[in-house]
Amino acid sequence: MPLDKPKANFAPIKLPYADNALEPVVSAKTISFHYGKHHKAYADKLNELVAGTAYDGLSLDEIVKKAAGNDKDKAIFNNAAQVWNHDFYWQSMTPKSSEPSGKIKDALQSSFGGVKEFKEAFAKAAVAQFGSGWAWLVKGKDGKLEITTTSNADTPIAHGKTALLTADVWEHAYYLDYQNRRPDHVKDWLDKLANWSFAEKNL
Ligand code: MN3
């Protein structure tokens, strides 16, 4: 008999643009696998893992923070953080990307010396992330902006930082469109897809 209790029901966020809107940097084919298969699989697995546990009924943020550093809940952490990271990643991109302006431009200026300097440092960090992971623009506890990378599913919200923008540098994010050329993908991502109004909203 199935237990009569509410089931966790995490699903990928609805994409804020059409499947082909990010082409040619992120193709509709990449979206079909990355969003339609990888992201969905993390959400499905999370629903299965939390059912009937102390995590059942918590928000996604709460699950990520509670499972972080809890070794026996590593699988819950990995899947919850990957759902969180991907939901955040899709919003970090827009087909209407433009150069940073206003408050976010000022913040990049004061933290990195300028937009160009920020892009160079972010690209360098994203390319240097060994293996699978994420490159992030975050706000630290002191309010200053920082660039950070995380491995695999790890996420800044597990480390007390506020995420502003993220680029997925797992191979599944770019391999169909760029093969092994992660540096080219990251450069195009920054110049053509980065969603600065989303970053500013997160400030
Ligand atoms: Mn991914």
PDB file of C-alpha atoms and ligand atoms in Angstrom:
ATOM      1  CA  MET A   1       0.000   0.000   0.000  1.00  0.00           C
ATOM      2  CA  PRO A   2       1.375   3.446  -0.862  1.00  0.00           C
ATOM      3  CA  LEU A   3       1.703   5.722   2.138  1.00  0.00           C
ATOM      4  CA  ASP A   4      -0.947   8.402   2.215  1.00  0.00           C
ATOM      5  CA  LYS A   5       1.318  11.418   2.512  1.00  0.00           C
ATOM      6  CA  PRO A   6       2.246  14.355   0.288  1.00  0.00           C
ATOM      7  CA  LYS A   7       5.116  13.640  -2.080  1.00  0.00           C
ATOM      8  CA  ALA A   8       7.984  15.989  -2.709  1.00  0.00           C
ATOM      9  CA  ASN A   9       7.369  17.493  -6.086  1.00  0.00           C
ATOM     10  CA  PHE A  10      10.456  19.313  -7.275  1.00  0.00           C
ATOM     11  CA  ALA A  11      10.536  19.931 -10.996  1.00  0.00           C
ATOM     12  CA  PRO A  12      12.817  22.054 -13.164  1.00  0.00           C
ATOM     13  CA  ILE A  13      11.648  25.679 -13.436  1.00  0.00           C
ATOM     14  CA  LYS A  14       9.846  26.571 -16.634  1.00  0.00           C
ATOM     15  CA  LEU A  15      12.413  27.979 -19.062  1.00  0.00           C
ATOM     16  CA  PRO A  16      12.021  31.763 -19.408  1.00  0.00           C
ATOM     17  CA  TYR A  17      12.683  31.572 -23.199  1.00  0.00           C
ATOM     18  CA  ALA A  18      12.138  29.258 -26.162  1.00  0.00           C
ATOM     19  CA  ASP A  19      14.332  26.148 -26.563  1.00  0.00           C
ATOM     20  CA  ASN A  20      16.162  27.699 -29.518  1.00  0.00           C
ATOM     21  CA  ALA A  21      16.391  31.261 -28.148  1.00  0.00           C
ATOM     22  CA  LEU A  22      19.984  30.904 -26.913  1.00  0.00           C
ATOM     23  CA  GLU A  23      21.391  29.665 -30.225  1.00  0.00           C
ATOM     24  CA  PRO A  24      24.087  29.425 -31.414  1.00  0.00           C
ATOM     25  CA  VAL A  25      25.826  29.465 -27.999  1.00  0.00           C
ATOM     26  CA  VAL A  26      23.406  26.975 -26.422  1.00  0.00           C
ATOM     27  CA  SER A  27      21.488  25.041 -29.076  1.00  0.00           C
ATOM     28  CA  ALA A  28      17.979  23.642 -28.830  1.00  0.00           C
ATOM     29  CA  LYS A  29      19.599  20.199 -28.932  1.00  0.00           C
ATOM     30  CA  THR A  30      21.715  21.020 -25.863  1.00  0.00           C
ATOM     31  CA  ILE A  31      18.598  22.344 -24.090  1.00  0.00           C
ATOM     32  CA  SER A  32      16.728  19.148 -24.943  1.00  0.00           C
ATOM     33  CA  PHE A  33      19.363  17.030 -23.179  1.00  0.00           C
ATOM     34  CA  HIS A  34      20.542  19.433 -20.489  1.00  0.00           C
ATOM     35  CA  TYR A  35      17.143  20.710 -19.362  1.00  0.00           C
ATOM     36  CA  GLY A  36      14.961  17.861 -20.614  1.00  0.00           C
ATOM     37  CA  LYS A  37      17.125  14.965 -19.405  1.00  0.00           C
ATOM     38  CA  HIS A  38      19.917  15.957 -16.987  1.00  0.00           C
ATOM     39  CA  HIS A  39      18.026  18.557 -14.960  1.00  0.00           C
ATOM     40  CA  LYS A  40      14.840  16.503 -14.940  1.00  0.00           C
ATOM     41  CA  ALA A  41      16.750  13.429 -13.737  1.00  0.00           C
ATOM     42  CA  TYR A  42      18.129  15.356 -10.734  1.00  0.00           C
ATOM     43  CA  ALA A  43      14.606  16.525  -9.838  1.00  0.00           C
ATOM     44  CA  ASP A  44      13.081  13.055 -10.230  1.00  0.00           C
ATOM     45  CA  LYS A  45      15.845  11.507  -8.118  1.00  0.00           C
ATOM     46  CA  LEU A  46      15.439  14.158  -5.425  1.00  0.00           C
ATOM     47  CA  ASN A  47      11.695  13.489  -5.185  1.00  0.00           C
ATOM     48  CA  GLU A  48      12.446   9.797  -4.769  1.00  0.00           C
ATOM     49  CA  LEU A  49      15.208  10.325  -2.172  1.00  0.00           C
ATOM     50  CA  VAL A  50      13.361  12.712   0.150  1.00  0.00           C
ATOM     51  CA  ALA A  51      10.073  10.784   0.216  1.00  0.00           C
ATOM     52  CA  GLY A  52       9.367   9.723   3.776  1.00  0.00           C
ATOM     53  CA  THR A  53      12.540  11.287   5.229  1.00  0.00           C
ATOM     54  CA  ALA A  54      13.114  14.273   7.528  1.00  0.00           C
ATOM     55  CA  TYR A  55      13.609  16.315   4.342  1.00  0.00           C
ATOM     56  CA  ASP A  56      10.087  15.716   3.102  1.00  0.00           C
ATOM     57  CA  GLY A  57       8.141  18.986   3.106  1.00  0.00           C
ATOM     58  CA  LEU A  58      11.190  21.279   3.219  1.00  0.00           C
ATOM     59  CA  SER A  59      11.873  23.877   0.543  1.00  0.00           C
ATOM     60  CA  LEU A  60      14.685  23.296  -1.932  1.00  0.00           C
ATOM     61  CA  ASP A  61      16.900  25.887  -0.199  1.00  0.00           C
ATOM     62  CA  GLU A  62      16.267  24.240   3.154  1.00  0.00           C
ATOM     63  CA  ILE A  63      17.132  20.789   1.805  1.00  0.00           C
ATOM     64  CA  VAL A  64      20.399  22.027   0.282  1.00  0.00           C
ATOM     65  CA  LYS A  65      21.456  23.759   3.517  1.00  0.00           C
ATOM     66  CA  LYS A  66      20.375  20.902   5.800  1.00  0.00           C
ATOM     67  CA  ALA A  67      22.062  18.187   3.720  1.00  0.00           C
ATOM     68  CA  ALA A  68      25.291  20.166   3.211  1.00  0.00           C
ATOM     69  CA  GLY A  69      28.093  18.678   5.262  1.00  0.00           C
ATOM     70  CA  ASN A  70      25.915  15.767   6.295  1.00  0.00           C
ATOM     71  CA  ASP A  71      27.851  12.849   4.827  1.00  0.00           C
ATOM     72  CA  LYS A  72      25.099  10.267   5.073  1.00  0.00           C
ATOM     73  CA  ASP A  73      22.819  12.559   3.048  1.00  0.00           C
ATOM     74  CA  LYS A  74      25.318  13.144   0.252  1.00  0.00           C
ATOM     75  CA  ALA A  75      22.948  11.841  -2.448  1.00  0.00           C
ATOM     76  CA  ILE A  76      20.177  14.173  -1.258  1.00  0.00           C
ATOM     77  CA  PHE A  77      22.621  17.077  -1.225  1.00  0.00           C
ATOM     78  CA  ASN A  78      23.930  16.314  -4.711  1.00  0.00           C
ATOM     79  CA  ASN A  79      20.508  16.083  -6.321  1.00  0.00           C
ATOM     80  CA  ALA A  80      18.979  19.024  -4.425  1.00  0.00           C
ATOM     81  CA  ALA A  81      21.973  21.264  -5.148  1.00  0.00           C
ATOM     82  CA  GLN A  82      21.924  20.275  -8.818  1.00  0.00           C
ATOM     83  CA  VAL A  83      18.229  21.190  -9.049  1.00  0.00           C
ATOM     84  CA  TRP A  84      18.948  24.518  -7.339  1.00  0.00           C
ATOM     85  CA  ASN A  85      22.031  25.224  -9.488  1.00  0.00           C
ATOM     86  CA  HIS A  86      20.242  24.453 -12.748  1.00  0.00           C
ATOM     87  CA  ASP A  87      17.154  26.502 -11.857  1.00  0.00           C
ATOM     88  CA  PHE A  88      19.588  29.360 -11.194  1.00  0.00           C
ATOM     89  CA  TYR A  89      21.619  28.698 -14.341  1.00  0.00           C
ATOM     90  CA  TRP A  90      18.660  28.914 -16.730  1.00  0.00           C
ATOM     91  CA  GLN A  91      17.822  32.316 -15.259  1.00  0.00           C
ATOM     92  CA  SER A  92      21.465  33.413 -15.531  1.00  0.00           C
ATOM     93  CA  MET A  93      21.066  33.448 -19.314  1.00  0.00           C
ATOM     94  CA  THR A  94      18.920  35.566 -21.606  1.00  0.00           C
ATOM     95  CA  PRO A  95      18.599  35.891 -25.382  1.00  0.00           C
ATOM     96  CA  LYS A  96      18.478  39.664 -24.744  1.00  0.00           C
ATOM     97  CA  SER A  97      21.917  39.873 -23.134  1.00  0.00           C
ATOM     98  CA  SER A  98      23.637  43.243 -23.087  1.00  0.00           C
ATOM     99  CA  GLU A  99      26.652  44.719 -21.324  1.00  0.00           C
ATOM    100  CA  PRO A 100      26.219  45.285 -17.567  1.00  0.00           C
ATOM    101  CA  SER A 101      24.914  48.728 -16.641  1.00  0.00           C
ATOM    102  CA  GLY A 102      23.653  50.609 -13.619  1.00  0.00           C
ATOM    103  CA  LYS A 103      24.108  49.153 -10.131  1.00  0.00           C
ATOM    104  CA  ILE A 104      25.625  45.849 -11.241  1.00  0.00           C
ATOM    105  CA  LYS A 105      28.156  47.642 -13.438  1.00  0.00           C
ATOM    106  CA  ASP A 106      29.152  49.835 -10.487  1.00  0.00           C
ATOM    107  CA  ALA A 107      29.518  46.742  -8.283  1.00  0.00           C
ATOM    108  CA  LEU A 108      31.704  44.978 -10.883  1.00  0.00           C
ATOM    109  CA  GLN A 109      33.745  48.142 -11.209  1.00  0.00           C
ATOM    110  CA  SER A 110      34.396  48.474  -7.480  1.00  0.00           C
ATOM    111  CA  SER A 111      35.051  44.745  -6.912  1.00  0.00           C
ATOM    112  CA  PHE A 112      37.093  43.850 -10.011  1.00  0.00           C
ATOM    113  CA  GLY A 113      38.205  47.166 -11.515  1.00  0.00           C
ATOM    114  CA  GLY A 114      35.805  47.016 -14.463  1.00  0.00           C
ATOM    115  CA  VAL A 115      33.570  44.809 -16.619  1.00  0.00           C
ATOM    116  CA  LYS A 116      36.463  43.711 -18.848  1.00  0.00           C
ATOM    117  CA  GLU A 117      38.535  42.760 -15.802  1.00  0.00           C
ATOM    118  CA  PHE A 118      35.584  40.846 -14.359  1.00  0.00           C
ATOM    119  CA  LYS A 119      35.033  38.908 -17.592  1.00  0.00           C
ATOM    120  CA  GLU A 120      38.716  37.971 -17.822  1.00  0.00           C
ATOM    121  CA  ALA A 121      38.807  36.750 -14.228  1.00  0.00           C
ATOM    122  CA  PHE A 122      35.498  34.864 -14.517  1.00  0.00           C
ATOM    123  CA  ALA A 123      36.572  33.159 -17.757  1.00  0.00           C
ATOM    124  CA  LYS A 124      39.909  32.189 -16.242  1.00  0.00           C
ATOM    125  CA  ALA A 125      38.218  30.635 -13.201  1.00  0.00           C
ATOM    126  CA  ALA A 126      35.591  28.834 -15.316  1.00  0.00           C
ATOM    127  CA  VAL A 127      38.225  27.356 -17.623  1.00  0.00           C
ATOM    128  CA  ALA A 128      40.489  26.349 -14.721  1.00  0.00           C
ATOM    129  CA  GLN A 129      37.698  24.482 -12.864  1.00  0.00           C
ATOM    130  CA  PHE A 130      39.050  20.924 -13.143  1.00  0.00           C
ATOM    131  CA  GLY A 131      36.402  18.449 -14.283  1.00  0.00           C
ATOM    132  CA  SER A 132      32.716  19.075 -13.665  1.00  0.00           C
ATOM    133  CA  GLY A 133      31.461  22.123 -11.826  1.00  0.00           C
ATOM    134  CA  TRP A 134      30.216  25.672 -11.857  1.00  0.00           C
ATOM    135  CA  ALA A 135      31.632  29.209 -12.089  1.00  0.00           C
ATOM    136  CA  TRP A 136      29.855  31.830 -10.002  1.00  0.00           C
ATOM    137  CA  LEU A 137      29.592  35.528  -9.378  1.00  0.00           C
ATOM    138  CA  VAL A 138      28.678  35.760  -5.692  1.00  0.00           C
ATOM    139  CA  LYS A 139      28.269  38.334  -2.963  1.00  0.00           C
ATOM    140  CA  GLY A 140      30.295  37.475   0.120  1.00  0.00           C
ATOM    141  CA  LYS A 141      29.349  38.135   3.738  1.00  0.00           C
ATOM    142  CA  ASP A 142      31.150  41.521   3.579  1.00  0.00           C
ATOM    143  CA  GLY A 143      28.974  42.558   0.606  1.00  0.00           C
ATOM    144  CA  LYS A 144      31.879  42.512  -1.843  1.00  0.00           C
ATOM    145  CA  LEU A 145      31.466  40.616  -5.116  1.00  0.00           C
ATOM    146  CA  GLU A 146      33.671  37.572  -5.689  1.00  0.00           C
ATOM    147  CA  ILE A 147      34.255  34.956  -8.364  1.00  0.00           C
ATOM    148  CA  THR A 148      34.209  31.405  -7.140  1.00  0.00           C
ATOM    149  CA  THR A 149      33.984  27.910  -8.605  1.00  0.00           C
ATOM    150  CA  THR A 150      32.367  24.809  -7.148  1.00  0.00           C
ATOM    151  CA  SER A 151      32.964  21.158  -8.004  1.00  0.00           C
ATOM    152  CA  ASN A 152      30.263  18.760  -9.134  1.00  0.00           C
ATOM    153  CA  ALA A 153      27.013  19.691  -7.350  1.00  0.00           C
ATOM    154  CA  ASP A 154      28.469  22.047  -4.758  1.00  0.00           C
ATOM    155  CA  THR A 155      26.801  25.439  -4.500  1.00  0.00           C
ATOM    156  CA  PRO A 156      27.604  28.803  -2.857  1.00  0.00           C
ATOM    157  CA  ILE A 157      24.353  28.810  -0.873  1.00  0.00           C
ATOM    158  CA  ALA A 158      25.812  25.926   1.168  1.00  0.00           C
ATOM    159  CA  HIS A 159      28.676  28.267   2.113  1.00  0.00           C
ATOM    160  CA  GLY A 160      26.755  31.331   3.250  1.00  0.00           C
ATOM    161  CA  LYS A 161      27.199  33.240   0.016  1.00  0.00           C
ATOM    162  CA  THR A 162      24.611  34.934  -2.170  1.00  0.00           C
ATOM    163  CA  ALA A 163      24.675  33.784  -5.791  1.00  0.00           C
ATOM    164  CA  LEU A 164      24.289  36.467  -8.466  1.00  0.00           C
ATOM    165  CA  LEU A 165      25.062  34.572 -11.702  1.00  0.00           C
ATOM    166  CA  THR A 166      26.353  31.149 -12.720  1.00  0.00           C
ATOM    167  CA  ALA A 167      27.814  29.368 -15.728  1.00  0.00           C
ATOM    168  CA  ASP A 168      27.554  25.569 -15.843  1.00  0.00           C
ATOM    169  CA  VAL A 169      30.920  24.137 -16.911  1.00  0.00           C
ATOM    170  CA  TRP A 170      29.996  20.466 -16.800  1.00  0.00           C
ATOM    171  CA  GLU A 171      30.703  19.063 -20.273  1.00  0.00           C
ATOM    172  CA  HIS A 172      26.974  18.383 -20.784  1.00  0.00           C
ATOM    173  CA  ALA A 173      26.449  22.176 -20.839  1.00  0.00           C
ATOM    174  CA  TYR A 174      28.571  22.787 -23.939  1.00  0.00           C
ATOM    175  CA  TYR A 175      29.868  19.595 -25.524  1.00  0.00           C
ATOM    176  CA  LEU A 176      27.261  19.252 -28.292  1.00  0.00           C
ATOM    177  CA  ASP A 177      27.913  22.843 -29.415  1.00  0.00           C
ATOM    178  CA  TYR A 178      31.597  23.414 -28.606  1.00  0.00           C
ATOM    179  CA  GLN A 179      33.040  19.919 -28.018  1.00  0.00           C
ATOM    180  CA  ASN A 180      36.205  20.371 -25.909  1.00  0.00           C
ATOM    181  CA  ARG A 181      36.422  24.145 -26.441  1.00  0.00           C
ATOM    182  CA  ARG A 182      35.330  25.281 -22.989  1.00  0.00           C
ATOM    183  CA  PRO A 183      37.250  28.621 -23.251  1.00  0.00           C
ATOM    184  CA  ASP A 184      35.320  29.594 -26.415  1.00  0.00           C
ATOM    185  CA  HIS A 185      32.013  28.580 -24.864  1.00  0.00           C
ATOM    186  CA  VAL A 186      32.672  30.611 -21.707  1.00  0.00           C
ATOM    187  CA  LYS A 187      33.711  33.685 -23.696  1.00  0.00           C
ATOM    188  CA  ASP A 188      30.569  33.536 -25.862  1.00  0.00           C
ATOM    189  CA  TRP A 189      28.436  32.837 -22.784  1.00  0.00           C
ATOM    190  CA  LEU A 190      29.725  36.004 -21.094  1.00  0.00           C
ATOM    191  CA  ASP A 191      29.405  38.174 -24.202  1.00  0.00           C
ATOM    192  CA  LYS A 192      26.120  36.854 -25.604  1.00  0.00           C
ATOM    193  CA  LEU A 193      24.023  35.197 -22.894  1.00  0.00           C
ATOM    194  CA  ALA A 194      24.840  36.558 -19.412  1.00  0.00           C
ATOM    195  CA  ASN A 195      21.687  37.954 -17.797  1.00  0.00           C
ATOM    196  CA  TRP A 196      22.809  41.114 -16.006  1.00  0.00           C
ATOM    197  CA  SER A 197      19.337  42.179 -14.948  1.00  0.00           C
ATOM    198  CA  PHE A 198      19.004  38.835 -13.130  1.00  0.00           C
ATOM    199  CA  ALA A 199      22.427  39.371 -11.476  1.00  0.00           C
ATOM    200  CA  GLU A 200      21.396  42.877 -10.416  1.00  0.00           C
ATOM    201  CA  LYS A 201      18.133  41.584  -8.975  1.00  0.00           C
ATOM    202  CA  ASN A 202      20.165  39.172  -6.815  1.00  0.00           C
ATOM    203  CA  LEU A 203      22.495  41.913  -5.525  1.00  0.00           C
TER     204      LEU A 203
HETATM  205 MN   MN3 B   1      24.277  20.999 -15.988  1.00  0.00          MN
END
